[in-house]
PDB file of C-alpha atoms in Angstrom:
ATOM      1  CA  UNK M   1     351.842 105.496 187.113  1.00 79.00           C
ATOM      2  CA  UNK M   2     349.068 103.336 187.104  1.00 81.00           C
ATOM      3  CA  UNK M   3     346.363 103.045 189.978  1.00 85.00           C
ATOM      4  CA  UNK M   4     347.056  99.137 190.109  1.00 85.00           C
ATOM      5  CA  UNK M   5     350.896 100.064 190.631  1.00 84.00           C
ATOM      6  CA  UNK M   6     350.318 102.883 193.193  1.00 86.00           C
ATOM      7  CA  UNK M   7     348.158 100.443 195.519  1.00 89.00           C
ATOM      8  CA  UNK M   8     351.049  97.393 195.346  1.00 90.00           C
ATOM      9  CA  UNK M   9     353.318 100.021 196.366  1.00 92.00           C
ATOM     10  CA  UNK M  10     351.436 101.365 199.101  1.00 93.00           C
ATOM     11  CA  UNK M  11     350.549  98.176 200.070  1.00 94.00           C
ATOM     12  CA  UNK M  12     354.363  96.998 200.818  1.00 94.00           C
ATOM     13  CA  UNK M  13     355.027 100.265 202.270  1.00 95.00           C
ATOM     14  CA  UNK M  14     352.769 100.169 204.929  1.00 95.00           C
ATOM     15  CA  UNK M  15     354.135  96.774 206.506  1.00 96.00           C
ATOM     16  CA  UNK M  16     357.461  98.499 206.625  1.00 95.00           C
ATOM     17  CA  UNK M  17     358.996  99.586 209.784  1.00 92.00           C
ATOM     18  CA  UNK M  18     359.445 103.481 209.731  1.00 87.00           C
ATOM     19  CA  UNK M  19     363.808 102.938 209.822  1.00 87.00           C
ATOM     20  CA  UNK M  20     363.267 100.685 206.505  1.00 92.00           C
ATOM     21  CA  UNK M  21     360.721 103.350 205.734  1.00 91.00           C
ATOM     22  CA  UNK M  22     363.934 105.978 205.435  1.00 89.00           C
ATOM     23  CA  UNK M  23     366.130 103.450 203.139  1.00 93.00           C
ATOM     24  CA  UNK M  24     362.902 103.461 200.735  1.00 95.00           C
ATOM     25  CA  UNK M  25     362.869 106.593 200.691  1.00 92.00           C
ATOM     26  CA  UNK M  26     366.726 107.314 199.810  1.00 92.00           C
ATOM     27  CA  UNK M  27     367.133 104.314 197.382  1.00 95.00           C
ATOM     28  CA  UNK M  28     363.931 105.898 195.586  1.00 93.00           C
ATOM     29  CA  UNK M  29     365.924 109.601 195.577  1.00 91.00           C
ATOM     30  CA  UNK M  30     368.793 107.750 194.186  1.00 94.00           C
ATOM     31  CA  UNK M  31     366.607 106.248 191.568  1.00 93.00           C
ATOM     32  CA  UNK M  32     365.147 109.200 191.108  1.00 91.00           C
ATOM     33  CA  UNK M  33     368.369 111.180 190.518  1.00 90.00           C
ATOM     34  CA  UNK M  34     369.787 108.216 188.328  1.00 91.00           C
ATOM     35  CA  UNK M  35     366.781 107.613 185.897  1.00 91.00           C
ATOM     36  CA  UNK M  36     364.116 110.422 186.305  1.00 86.00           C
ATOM     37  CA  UNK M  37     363.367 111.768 183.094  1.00 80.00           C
ATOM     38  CA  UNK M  38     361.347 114.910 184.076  1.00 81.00           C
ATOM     39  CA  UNK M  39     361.854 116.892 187.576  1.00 78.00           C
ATOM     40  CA  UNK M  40     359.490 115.494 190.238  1.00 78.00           C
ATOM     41  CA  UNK M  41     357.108 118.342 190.878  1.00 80.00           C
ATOM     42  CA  UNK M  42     358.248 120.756 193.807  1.00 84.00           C
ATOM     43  CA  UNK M  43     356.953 121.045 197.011  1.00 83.00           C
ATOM     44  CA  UNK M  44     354.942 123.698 198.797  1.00 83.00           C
ATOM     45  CA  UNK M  45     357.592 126.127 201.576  1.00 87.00           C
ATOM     46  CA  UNK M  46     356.062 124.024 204.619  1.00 86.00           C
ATOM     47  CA  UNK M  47     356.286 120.727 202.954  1.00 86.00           C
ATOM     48  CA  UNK M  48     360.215 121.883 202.134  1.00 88.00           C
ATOM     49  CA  UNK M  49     360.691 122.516 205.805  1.00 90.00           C
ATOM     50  CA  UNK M  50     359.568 119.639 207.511  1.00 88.00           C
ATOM     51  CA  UNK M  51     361.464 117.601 204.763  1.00 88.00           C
ATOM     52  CA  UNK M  52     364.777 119.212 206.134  1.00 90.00           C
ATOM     53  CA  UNK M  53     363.837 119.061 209.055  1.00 91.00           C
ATOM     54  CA  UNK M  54     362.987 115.476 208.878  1.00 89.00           C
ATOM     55  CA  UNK M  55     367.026 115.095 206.909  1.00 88.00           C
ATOM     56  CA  UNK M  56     368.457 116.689 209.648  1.00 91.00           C
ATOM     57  CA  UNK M  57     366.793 114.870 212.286  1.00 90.00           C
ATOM     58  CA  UNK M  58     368.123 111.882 210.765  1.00 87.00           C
ATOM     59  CA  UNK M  59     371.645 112.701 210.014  1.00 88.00           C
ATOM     60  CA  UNK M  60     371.524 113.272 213.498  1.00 91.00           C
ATOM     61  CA  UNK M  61     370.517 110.030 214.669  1.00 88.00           C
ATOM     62  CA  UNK M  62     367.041 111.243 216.176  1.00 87.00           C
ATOM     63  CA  UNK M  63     364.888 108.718 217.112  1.00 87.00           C
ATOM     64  CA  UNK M  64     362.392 107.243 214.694  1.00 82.00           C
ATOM     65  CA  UNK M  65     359.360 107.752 216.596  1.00 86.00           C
ATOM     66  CA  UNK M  66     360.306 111.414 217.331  1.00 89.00           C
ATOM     67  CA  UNK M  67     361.007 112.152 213.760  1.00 87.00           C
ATOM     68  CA  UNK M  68     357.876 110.939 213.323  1.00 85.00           C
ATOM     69  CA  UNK M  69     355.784 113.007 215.723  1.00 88.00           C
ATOM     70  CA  UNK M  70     357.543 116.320 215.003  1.00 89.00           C
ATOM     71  CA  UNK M  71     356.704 116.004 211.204  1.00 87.00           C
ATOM     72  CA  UNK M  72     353.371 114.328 211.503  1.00 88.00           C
ATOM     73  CA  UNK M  73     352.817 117.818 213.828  1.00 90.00           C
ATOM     74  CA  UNK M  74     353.877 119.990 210.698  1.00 89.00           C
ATOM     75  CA  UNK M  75     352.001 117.759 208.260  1.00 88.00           C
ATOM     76  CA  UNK M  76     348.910 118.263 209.991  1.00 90.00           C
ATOM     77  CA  UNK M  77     349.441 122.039 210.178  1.00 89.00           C
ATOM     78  CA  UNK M  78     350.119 121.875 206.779  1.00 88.00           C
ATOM     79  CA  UNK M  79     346.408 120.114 205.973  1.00 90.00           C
ATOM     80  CA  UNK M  80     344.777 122.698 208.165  1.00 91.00           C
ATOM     81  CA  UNK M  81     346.822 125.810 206.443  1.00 89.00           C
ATOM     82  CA  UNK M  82     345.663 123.982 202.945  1.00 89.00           C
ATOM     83  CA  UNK M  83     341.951 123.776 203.851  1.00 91.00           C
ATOM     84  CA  UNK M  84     342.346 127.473 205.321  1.00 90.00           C
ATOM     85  CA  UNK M  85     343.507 128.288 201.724  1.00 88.00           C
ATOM     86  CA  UNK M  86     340.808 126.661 199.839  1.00 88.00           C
ATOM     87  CA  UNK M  87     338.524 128.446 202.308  1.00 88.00           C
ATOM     88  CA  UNK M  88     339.430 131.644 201.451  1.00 88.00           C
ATOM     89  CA  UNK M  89     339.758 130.996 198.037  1.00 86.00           C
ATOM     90  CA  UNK M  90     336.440 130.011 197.967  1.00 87.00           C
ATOM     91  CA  UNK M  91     335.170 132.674 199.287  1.00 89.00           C
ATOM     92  CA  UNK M  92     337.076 135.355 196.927  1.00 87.00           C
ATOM     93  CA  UNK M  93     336.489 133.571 194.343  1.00 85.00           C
ATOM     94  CA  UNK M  94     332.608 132.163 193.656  1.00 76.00           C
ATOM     95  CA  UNK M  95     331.573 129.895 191.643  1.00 71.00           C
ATOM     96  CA  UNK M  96     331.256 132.719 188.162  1.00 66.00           C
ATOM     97  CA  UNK M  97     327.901 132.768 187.274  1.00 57.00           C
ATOM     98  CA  UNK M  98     326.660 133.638 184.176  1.00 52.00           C
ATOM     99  CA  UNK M  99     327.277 137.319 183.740  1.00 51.00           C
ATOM    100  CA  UNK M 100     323.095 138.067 183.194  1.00 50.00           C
ATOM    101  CA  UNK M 101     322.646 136.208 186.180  1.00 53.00           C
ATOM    102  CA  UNK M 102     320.379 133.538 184.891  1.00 52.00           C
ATOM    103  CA  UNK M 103     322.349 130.705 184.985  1.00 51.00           C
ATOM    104  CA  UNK M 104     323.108 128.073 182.654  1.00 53.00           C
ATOM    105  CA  UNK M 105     319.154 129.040 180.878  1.00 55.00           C
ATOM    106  CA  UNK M 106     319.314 131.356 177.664  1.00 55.00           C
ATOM    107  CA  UNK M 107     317.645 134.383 177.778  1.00 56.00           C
ATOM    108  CA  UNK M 108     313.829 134.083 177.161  1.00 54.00           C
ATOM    109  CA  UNK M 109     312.305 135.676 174.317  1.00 55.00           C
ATOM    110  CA  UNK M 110     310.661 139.289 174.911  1.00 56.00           C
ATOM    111  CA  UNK M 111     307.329 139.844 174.471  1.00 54.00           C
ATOM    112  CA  UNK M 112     306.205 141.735 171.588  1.00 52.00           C
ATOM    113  CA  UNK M 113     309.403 141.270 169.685  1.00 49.00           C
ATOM    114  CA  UNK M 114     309.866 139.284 166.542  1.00 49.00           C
ATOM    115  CA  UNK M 115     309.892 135.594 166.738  1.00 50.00           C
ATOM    116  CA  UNK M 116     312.153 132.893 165.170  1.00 49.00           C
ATOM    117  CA  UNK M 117     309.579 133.153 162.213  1.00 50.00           C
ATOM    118  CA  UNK M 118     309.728 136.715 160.960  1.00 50.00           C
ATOM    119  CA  UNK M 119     306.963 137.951 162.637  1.00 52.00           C
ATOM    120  CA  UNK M 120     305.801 140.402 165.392  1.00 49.00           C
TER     121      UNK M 120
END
């Protein structure tokens, strides 16, 4: 989808009122089960919980505003569990280096050894 697209959309979403927020949501699932040619990607475990969670707090008839609250809670856990992650990553992980330690720079010549040329 292209940026142009994405912005229009986002754009008419945000005026929306969060129970016409819902029927977006489930006419694009239906759409999505109808036409989709490839499977959308999958979710991480906490995003899969808060979003049935967030089903069955609508199936049963839970406020808006509370639905709301309870899985902009776990959404925000979910940020702060994702930066925790790159944290840690980024610390097991460094940046690799180039194995004689010197960088992106080729080695410099030693001295006393032949040159390009031939000669010593």
């Amino acid at each position: 989808m292209h940026e142009v697209l994405k912005d229009r959309l986002w754009r008419k979403l945000e005026v929306l009122p969060e129970p016409q927020l819902y029927e977006v949501l489930d006419y694009i699932e239906f759409l999505e089960h109808k036409y989709a040619a490839a499977q959308a990607r999958q979710p991480d475990a906490l995003q899969r919980f808060a979003e049935r969670l967030e089903d069955g707090m609508r199936v049963r008839s839970v406020a808006p505003k509370v639905i709301s609250g309870t899985v902009g809670l776990l959404g925000t856990a979910r940020k702060v569990l994702r930066t925790v992650e790159d944290a840690g990553r980024e610390i097991l992980n460094p940046p690799a280096a180039d194995e004689r330690g010197t960088g992106s720079r080729p080695p410099a010549p030693r001295e006393g050894g032949s040159g390009s040329d031939g000669t010593r």
